[in-house]
Structure formats: C-alpha cells, structure tokens
PDB file of C-alpha atoms in Angstrom:
ATOM      1  CA  MET C  15     106.697 103.485 100.408  1.00  0.00           C
ATOM      2  CA  THR C  16     103.123 102.418  99.504  1.00  0.00           C
ATOM      3  CA  ALA C  17     101.633  99.911  97.077  1.00  0.00           C
ATOM      4  CA  ALA C  18      98.110  99.491  95.416  1.00  0.00           C
ATOM      5  CA  THR C  19      96.924  97.447  98.525  1.00  0.00           C
ATOM      6  CA  TYR C  20      98.662  98.956 101.599  1.00  0.00           C
ATOM      7  CA  GLN C  21      95.679  98.320 104.058  1.00  0.00           C
ATOM      8  CA  TYR C  22      95.605  95.365 106.526  1.00  0.00           C
ATOM      9  CA  VAL C  23      92.377  94.120 104.633  1.00  0.00           C
ATOM     10  CA  ASP C  24      92.144  93.456 101.038  1.00  0.00           C
ATOM     11  CA  LEU C  25      88.499  93.423 100.424  1.00  0.00           C
ATOM     12  CA  PRO C  26      87.193  93.031  96.763  1.00  0.00           C
ATOM     13  CA  ASP C  27      85.337  95.979  95.439  1.00  0.00           C
ATOM     14  CA  ALA C  28      85.752  98.052  98.448  1.00  0.00           C
ATOM     15  CA  SER C  29      86.727 101.829  97.928  1.00  0.00           C
ATOM     16  CA  VAL C  30      88.621 104.191  99.737  1.00  0.00           C
ATOM     17  CA  VAL C  31      85.831 106.897 100.899  1.00  0.00           C
ATOM     18  CA  THR C  32      86.885 110.575 101.220  1.00  0.00           C
ATOM     19  CA  THR C  33      85.388 111.174 104.732  1.00  0.00           C
ATOM     20  CA  ARG C  34      85.781 114.642 106.402  1.00  0.00           C
ATOM     21  CA  ALA C  35      88.729 113.471 108.463  1.00  0.00           C
ATOM     22  CA  LEU C  36      90.622 112.036 105.438  1.00  0.00           C
ATOM     23  CA  LEU C  37      90.024 115.510 103.685  1.00  0.00           C
ATOM     24  CA  THR C  38      91.351 117.201 106.775  1.00  0.00           C
ATOM     25  CA  ALA C  39      94.387 114.787 106.700  1.00  0.00           C
ATOM     26  CA  ARG C  40      95.102 115.462 103.160  1.00  0.00           C
ATOM     27  CA  GLU C  41      95.139 119.146 103.838  1.00  0.00           C
ATOM     28  CA  ASN C  42      97.264 118.918 106.999  1.00  0.00           C
ATOM     29  CA  ILE C  43      99.757 116.567 105.380  1.00  0.00           C
ATOM     30  CA  THR C  44     100.383 118.609 102.476  1.00  0.00           C
ATOM     31  CA  ASP C  45     100.858 121.703 104.481  1.00  0.00           C
ATOM     32  CA  THR C  46     103.292 119.783 106.909  1.00  0.00           C
ATOM     33  CA  VAL C  47     105.284 118.561 103.972  1.00  0.00           C
ATOM     34  CA  ALA C  48     105.460 121.771 102.126  1.00  0.00           C
ATOM     35  CA  ALA C  49     106.611 123.511 105.237  1.00  0.00           C
ATOM     36  CA  ARG C  50     109.198 120.764 105.963  1.00  0.00           C
ATOM     37  CA  ALA C  51     107.433 120.413 109.670  1.00  0.00           C
ATOM     38  CA  MET C  52     106.454 117.627 111.979  1.00  0.00           C
ATOM     39  CA  MET C  53     102.942 116.776 112.673  1.00  0.00           C
ATOM     40  CA  CYS C  54     100.826 114.257 114.835  1.00  0.00           C
ATOM     41  CA  ILE C  55      97.830 112.155 113.853  1.00  0.00           C
ATOM     42  CA  HIS C  56      96.520 110.149 116.546  1.00  0.00           C
ATOM     43  CA  GLY C  57      92.950 108.331 117.404  1.00  0.00           C
ATOM     44  CA  GLY C  58      91.599 104.918 118.361  1.00  0.00           C
ATOM     45  CA  ALA C  59      92.345 101.689 116.603  1.00  0.00           C
ATOM     46  CA  GLY C  60      90.015 101.299 113.580  1.00  0.00           C
ATOM     47  CA  PHE C  61      89.213 104.996 112.959  1.00  0.00           C
ATOM     48  CA  GLY C  62      90.942 105.194 109.687  1.00  0.00           C
ATOM     49  CA  LYS C  63      94.381 107.043 110.739  1.00  0.00           C
ATOM     50  CA  THR C  64      96.598 104.526 108.559  1.00  0.00           C
ATOM     51  CA  LEU C  65      94.514 104.250 105.700  1.00  0.00           C
ATOM     52  CA  ALA C  66      94.194 108.310 105.528  1.00  0.00           C
ATOM     53  CA  VAL C  67      97.722 108.710 105.854  1.00  0.00           C
ATOM     54  CA  ASN C  68      98.796 106.098 103.616  1.00  0.00           C
ATOM     55  CA  THR C  69      96.376 107.563 100.862  1.00  0.00           C
ATOM     56  CA  CYS C  70      97.607 111.131 101.274  1.00  0.00           C
ATOM     57  CA  LEU C  71     101.336 110.105 101.281  1.00  0.00           C
ATOM     58  CA  ARG C  72     100.851 107.942  98.176  1.00  0.00           C
ATOM     59  CA  GLY C  73      99.296 110.814  96.515  1.00  0.00           C
ATOM     60  CA  LEU C  74     102.422 112.779  96.983  1.00  0.00           C
ATOM     61  CA  GLU C  75     104.580 110.222  95.481  1.00  0.00           C
ATOM     62  CA  PRO C  76     106.932 110.097  93.438  1.00  0.00           C
ATOM     63  CA  GLY C  77     107.509 113.618  93.718  1.00  0.00           C
ATOM     64  CA  GLU C  78     108.175 113.262  97.662  1.00  0.00           C
ATOM     65  CA  ASP C  79     110.614 110.802  98.937  1.00  0.00           C
ATOM     66  CA  VAL C  80     108.468 109.044 101.792  1.00  0.00           C
ATOM     67  CA  ARG C  81     109.984 106.434 104.185  1.00  0.00           C
ATOM     68  CA  LYS C  82     108.034 104.678 106.690  1.00  0.00           C
ATOM     69  CA  ILE C  83     109.384 103.528 110.155  1.00  0.00           C
ATOM     70  CA  THR C  84     107.537 101.450 112.520  1.00  0.00           C
ATOM     71  CA  PHE C  85     108.260 100.740 116.126  1.00  0.00           C
ATOM     72  CA  ARG C  86     106.803  97.716 118.110  1.00  0.00           C
ATOM     73  CA  ALA C  87     108.601  98.436 121.475  1.00  0.00           C
ATOM     74  CA  ARG C  88     110.339 101.313 123.203  1.00  0.00           C
ATOM     75  CA  PRO C  89     113.531 101.891 120.971  1.00  0.00           C
ATOM     76  CA  THR C  90     117.026 103.539 121.986  1.00  0.00           C
ATOM     77  CA  ALA C  91     118.713 106.241 120.136  1.00  0.00           C
ATOM     78  CA  ARG C  92     120.854 103.588 118.697  1.00  0.00           C
ATOM     79  CA  ALA C  93     117.825 101.555 117.552  1.00  0.00           C
ATOM     80  CA  VAL C  94     116.416 104.633 115.704  1.00  0.00           C
ATOM     81  CA  ARG C  95     119.740 105.242 113.826  1.00  0.00           C
ATOM     82  CA  TYR C  96     119.636 101.746 112.649  1.00  0.00           C
ATOM     83  CA  GLU C  97     116.103 102.029 111.540  1.00  0.00           C
ATOM     84  CA  LEU C  98     116.906 105.272 109.731  1.00  0.00           C
ATOM     85  CA  PHE C  99     119.902 103.659 108.139  1.00  0.00           C
ATOM     86  CA  THR C 100     117.631 100.842 106.676  1.00  0.00           C
ATOM     87  CA  ALA C 101     114.868 103.124 105.949  1.00  0.00           C
ATOM     88  CA  LEU C 102     117.126 105.225 103.632  1.00  0.00           C
ATOM     89  CA  ASP C 103     118.753 102.210 101.947  1.00  0.00           C
ATOM     90  CA  LEU C 104     122.356 103.570 102.655  1.00  0.00           C
ATOM     91  CA  ALA C 105     125.008 101.561 101.377  1.00  0.00           C
ATOM     92  CA  GLY C 106     127.816  99.683 103.477  1.00  0.00           C
ATOM     93  CA  GLU C 107     127.892  98.846 106.996  1.00  0.00           C
ATOM     94  CA  PRO C 108     126.293 101.116 109.771  1.00  0.00           C
ATOM     95  CA  PRO C 109     129.046 103.067 111.671  1.00  0.00           C
ATOM     96  CA  ARG C 110     129.952 101.730 115.176  1.00  0.00           C
ATOM     97  CA  HIS C 111     130.410 105.188 116.779  1.00  0.00           C
ATOM     98  CA  PRO C 112     127.223 107.447 117.451  1.00  0.00           C
ATOM     99  CA  SER C 113     129.067 110.706 116.237  1.00  0.00           C
ATOM    100  CA  GLU C 114     129.889 109.019 112.915  1.00  0.00           C
ATOM    101  CA  PHE C 115     126.683 107.567 112.542  1.00  0.00           C
ATOM    102  CA  ASP C 116     125.015 110.965 113.235  1.00  0.00           C
ATOM    103  CA  ARG C 117     126.973 112.775 110.368  1.00  0.00           C
ATOM    104  CA  LEU C 118     126.124 109.907 108.035  1.00  0.00           C
ATOM    105  CA  LEU C 119     122.449 110.350 108.573  1.00  0.00           C
ATOM    106  CA  LYS C 120     122.493 114.091 108.400  1.00  0.00           C
ATOM    107  CA  THR C 121     124.499 113.971 105.289  1.00  0.00           C
ATOM    108  CA  ALA C 122     122.152 111.754 103.767  1.00  0.00           C
ATOM    109  CA  LEU C 123     119.106 113.940 104.847  1.00  0.00           C
ATOM    110  CA  ALA C 124     120.710 116.845 103.528  1.00  0.00           C
ATOM    111  CA  GLU C 125     120.870 115.643 100.051  1.00  0.00           C
ATOM    112  CA  ARG C 126     117.190 116.277  99.158  1.00  0.00           C
ATOM    113  CA  SER C 127     113.812 116.390 100.907  1.00  0.00           C
ATOM    114  CA  ARG C 128     112.227 113.584 102.478  1.00  0.00           C
ATOM    115  CA  THR C 129     109.149 112.659 104.719  1.00  0.00           C
ATOM    116  CA  PHE C 130     109.307 110.208 107.466  1.00  0.00           C
ATOM    117  CA  LEU C 131     105.928 108.347 108.345  1.00  0.00           C
ATOM    118  CA  VAL C 132     106.715 107.301 112.073  1.00  0.00           C
ATOM    119  CA  ASP C 133     103.895 104.741 112.543  1.00  0.00           C
ATOM    120  CA  GLU C 134     102.913 103.428 115.966  1.00  0.00           C
ATOM    121  CA  ALA C 135     104.222 106.720 117.523  1.00  0.00           C
ATOM    122  CA  GLN C 136     102.870 105.779 120.990  1.00  0.00           C
ATOM    123  CA  TRP C 137     105.684 103.363 121.305  1.00  0.00           C
ATOM    124  CA  PRO C 138     108.960 105.607 121.193  1.00  0.00           C
ATOM    125  CA  GLY C 139     110.087 107.144 124.411  1.00  0.00           C
ATOM    126  CA  GLY C 140     111.973 110.369 125.392  1.00  0.00           C
ATOM    127  CA  GLU C 141     115.262 109.177 123.968  1.00  0.00           C
ATOM    128  CA  ALA C 142     113.825 108.128 120.377  1.00  0.00           C
ATOM    129  CA  PHE C 143     111.678 111.323 120.134  1.00  0.00           C
ATOM    130  CA  GLU C 144     114.680 113.445 121.291  1.00  0.00           C
ATOM    131  CA  TYR C 145     116.674 111.916 118.283  1.00  0.00           C
ATOM    132  CA  PHE C 146     114.105 112.755 115.753  1.00  0.00           C
ATOM    133  CA  ARG C 147     114.011 116.284 116.838  1.00  0.00           C
ATOM    134  CA  TYR C 148     117.725 116.369 116.744  1.00  0.00           C
ATOM    135  CA  LEU C 149     117.758 115.325 113.090  1.00  0.00           C
ATOM    136  CA  TRP C 150     114.824 117.776 112.235  1.00  0.00           C
ATOM    137  CA  ASP C 151     116.709 120.827 114.085  1.00  0.00           C
ATOM    138  CA  GLU C 152     119.644 120.338 111.993  1.00  0.00           C
ATOM    139  CA  PRO C 153     119.552 123.150 109.339  1.00  0.00           C
ATOM    140  CA  SER C 154     120.876 121.143 106.714  1.00  0.00           C
ATOM    141  CA  THR C 155     118.346 118.429 106.690  1.00  0.00           C
ATOM    142  CA  GLN C 156     115.226 118.846 104.705  1.00  0.00           C
ATOM    143  CA  LEU C 157     112.743 116.774 106.624  1.00  0.00           C
ATOM    144  CA  ALA C 158     109.329 116.580 107.380  1.00  0.00           C
ATOM    145  CA  ILE C 159     107.941 114.095 110.071  1.00  0.00           C
ATOM    146  CA  ILE C 160     104.392 112.514 110.549  1.00  0.00           C
ATOM    147  CA  PHE C 161     103.936 110.712 113.606  1.00  0.00           C
ATOM    148  CA  VAL C 162     100.946 108.515 113.606  1.00  0.00           C
ATOM    149  CA  GLY C 163      99.809 106.453 116.515  1.00  0.00           C
ATOM    150  CA  GLY C 164      96.809 105.251 118.763  1.00  0.00           C
ATOM    151  CA  ALA C 165      94.889 106.748 121.368  1.00  0.00           C
ATOM    152  CA  GLY C 166      97.948 107.443 123.655  1.00  0.00           C
ATOM    153  CA  CYS C 167     100.218 108.822 121.001  1.00  0.00           C
ATOM    154  CA  HIS C 168      99.047 112.447 121.691  1.00  0.00           C
ATOM    155  CA  THR C 169      99.810 111.888 125.485  1.00  0.00           C
ATOM    156  CA  VAL C 170     103.039 110.335 124.930  1.00  0.00           C
ATOM    157  CA  LEU C 171     104.469 113.254 122.689  1.00  0.00           C
ATOM    158  CA  ARG C 172     103.145 115.717 125.010  1.00  0.00           C
ATOM    159  CA  ARG C 173     105.395 114.637 127.688  1.00  0.00           C
ATOM    160  CA  GLU C 174     108.436 115.626 125.556  1.00  0.00           C
ATOM    161  CA  PRO C 175     108.088 119.444 125.571  1.00  0.00           C
ATOM    162  CA  MET C 176     111.191 120.007 123.219  1.00  0.00           C
ATOM    163  CA  LEU C 177     109.266 117.927 120.573  1.00  0.00           C
ATOM    164  CA  SER C 178     105.852 118.770 121.040  1.00  0.00           C
ATOM    165  CA  SER C 179     106.607 122.438 120.979  1.00  0.00           C
ATOM    166  CA  ARG C 180     107.665 121.952 117.527  1.00  0.00           C
ATOM    167  CA  ILE C 181     104.553 119.817 116.182  1.00  0.00           C
ATOM    168  CA  PHE C 182     103.054 121.909 113.391  1.00  0.00           C
ATOM    169  CA  ILE C 183      99.595 120.144 113.425  1.00  0.00           C
ATOM    170  CA  TRP C 184      97.860 118.042 115.709  1.00  0.00           C
ATOM    171  CA  GLN C 185      95.032 116.120 114.106  1.00  0.00           C
ATOM    172  CA  GLN C 186      92.564 113.652 116.049  1.00  0.00           C
ATOM    173  CA  PHE C 187      90.746 110.878 114.323  1.00  0.00           C
ATOM    174  CA  THR C 188      87.357 109.895 116.061  1.00  0.00           C
ATOM    175  CA  ARG C 189      84.573 107.634 115.174  1.00  0.00           C
ATOM    176  CA  LEU C 190      82.242 108.286 112.292  1.00  0.00           C
ATOM    177  CA  THR C 191      79.126 110.033 113.453  1.00  0.00           C
ATOM    178  CA  PRO C 192      75.863 108.670 112.564  1.00  0.00           C
ATOM    179  CA  ASP C 193      75.124 111.082 109.848  1.00  0.00           C
ATOM    180  CA  GLU C 194      78.640 110.349 108.577  1.00  0.00           C
ATOM    181  CA  VAL C 195      78.040 106.583 108.675  1.00  0.00           C
ATOM    182  CA  LEU C 196      74.901 107.118 106.263  1.00  0.00           C
ATOM    183  CA  GLU C 197      76.951 109.152 103.861  1.00  0.00           C
ATOM    184  CA  VAL C 198      80.151 107.095 103.520  1.00  0.00           C
ATOM    185  CA  ILE C 199      78.871 103.570 103.797  1.00  0.00           C
ATOM    186  CA  PRO C 200      76.937 103.171 100.637  1.00  0.00           C
ATOM    187  CA  LEU C 201      80.165 104.216  98.964  1.00  0.00           C
ATOM    188  CA  PHE C 202      82.314 102.021 100.588  1.00  0.00           C
ATOM    189  CA  HIS C 203      81.106  98.742  99.066  1.00  0.00           C
ATOM    190  CA  PRO C 204      78.600  97.608  96.442  1.00  0.00           C
ATOM    191  CA  VAL C 205      76.904  95.380  99.040  1.00  0.00           C
ATOM    192  CA  TRP C 206      75.808  98.636 100.915  1.00  0.00           C
ATOM    193  CA  ALA C 207      75.145 100.923  97.986  1.00  0.00           C
ATOM    194  CA  ASP C 208      71.532 100.076  97.586  1.00  0.00           C
ATOM    195  CA  ALA C 209      70.837  99.100 101.494  1.00  0.00           C
ATOM    196  CA  ASP C 210      68.131 100.896 103.313  1.00  0.00           C
ATOM    197  CA  PRO C 211      69.498 103.800 105.664  1.00  0.00           C
ATOM    198  CA  GLU C 212      67.410 102.070 108.436  1.00  0.00           C
ATOM    199  CA  ASP C 213      69.499  98.995 107.815  1.00  0.00           C
ATOM    200  CA  ILE C 214      72.903 100.659 107.776  1.00  0.00           C
ATOM    201  CA  ALA C 215      72.128 102.799 110.853  1.00  0.00           C
ATOM    202  CA  PHE C 216      71.022  99.329 112.772  1.00  0.00           C
ATOM    203  CA  ALA C 217      74.324  97.535 111.651  1.00  0.00           C
ATOM    204  CA  ASP C 218      76.355 100.519 112.791  1.00  0.00           C
ATOM    205  CA  GLN C 219      74.580 100.714 116.138  1.00  0.00           C
ATOM    206  CA  HIS C 220      74.907  97.338 117.056  1.00  0.00           C
ATOM    207  CA  ALA C 221      77.931  96.145 115.417  1.00  0.00           C
ATOM    208  CA  ALA C 222      80.340  98.777 114.230  1.00  0.00           C
ATOM    209  CA  HIS C 223      79.733 101.928 116.419  1.00  0.00           C
ATOM    210  CA  GLY C 224      81.420 104.243 113.937  1.00  0.00           C
ATOM    211  CA  ASN C 225      84.396 102.279 113.686  1.00  0.00           C
ATOM    212  CA  PHE C 226      85.543 101.244 109.845  1.00  0.00           C
ATOM    213  CA  ARG C 227      87.490  98.204 111.135  1.00  0.00           C
ATOM    214  CA  ALA C 228      84.379  96.884 112.891  1.00  0.00           C
ATOM    215  CA  ARG C 229      82.167  97.389 109.801  1.00  0.00           C
ATOM    216  CA  PRO C 230      80.308  94.269 108.438  1.00  0.00           C
ATOM    217  CA  SER C 231      80.732  93.618 105.005  1.00  0.00           C
TER     218      SER C 231
END
C-alpha cells in the first residue's frame, strides 16, 4: 500500500514528526483495525491527515493487508465495485451482473482480514457509501475501513445515517497551535534545528499559519 516516500513532497533530510494528532491517529487506527470497524479522519488541506494515516498504516504492514482506494468524482456503486476489484488484485474479468459481482467481492473479503483506506472521502455520495456499508455489514467479511477526507468529509458522511451511525471513531485534524509549532518544527528539518524560536514563530505567523504544507523550508 505504501512505499518509503509516499508523501507528495520528497524533501531531503525531512523527518516525520510525531505530533499529538499523529499519536492520536495511531491509537485510533490501531483500535479501528483491531475491532474491524470503520472510522473517519477529516480536516483541512495540509493539516497532516494523509501523512499521519499512511505512516500509521505502514506501521501495521505486512501483518495487515491494507488497500487504498481514491475517488476524484462522485462514483456509482458500479464504479465502487470496479475500484474494489482492482484494489484487491482479483483475477479474471469483472463480472457483468451486480449480484455476481457482489458475491465475488464478499467471497474475496471473507478470505482474510483487510483494511481499506478510502482517500478523498468527501467525494463519494450516498450510493457509494451505502455499498461500503453493505460490504462491511456482511457477517463473513473481515473488513476495517478508514475514510479520510477534507473539511467537508465529516458533513458528507453525516448525511448518510446508516453509515455514520456505524462509524467507530471520528477524528478531526486542525492547525498546529503556536506551542506545537515551536515543539515540532525544529525536529522537522535540520534547517530549523537551531533556529531562534522567535524566527520560527514569525515564519508561522506570517506564512504557514499552523499548516505543515505551507511551511517554508
């Protein structure tokens, strides 16, 4: 599911910093996977959601079979079936009839425990979310699902009561506080290791605003 350089920026000498949000995500994801449950991680762009989730899930491999699914538009249940067929590396041609397709997927998901990372989870609509719930509710499947999305993800999922009522954990990622910035930035990259705390605070106040993606390097 992941590789050594899985983030959108490959910055030489940068380190993954264990923020409070990442520690919380690690605990929440571990509990969710162990319970074969569903959770939602949401928050604004650049707040560290994807990095945290990838880091935590990578720590569970190879013991946990993690499969990533990303949607860029509102998919139908048919599109979800095809995405799952591809993500699971199933052999042969996808079945044409929905009932046959459903049996194939449920059989594959019953073979062993798996975790789905559903990224950009603000995009799917009711039909797609209902299909994920349908598979998760199947007694034979051994499935954990982690929905990760932007600021609107929480709202979108809450509109689906059949799914949202089954969400085990909700976690929101927010901006780093000024105190957190002073704690973690010297650990993030050597260029900041010996920087004056006032310079770090100035850079955060005028450029980054608690957002790692906007952080000057």
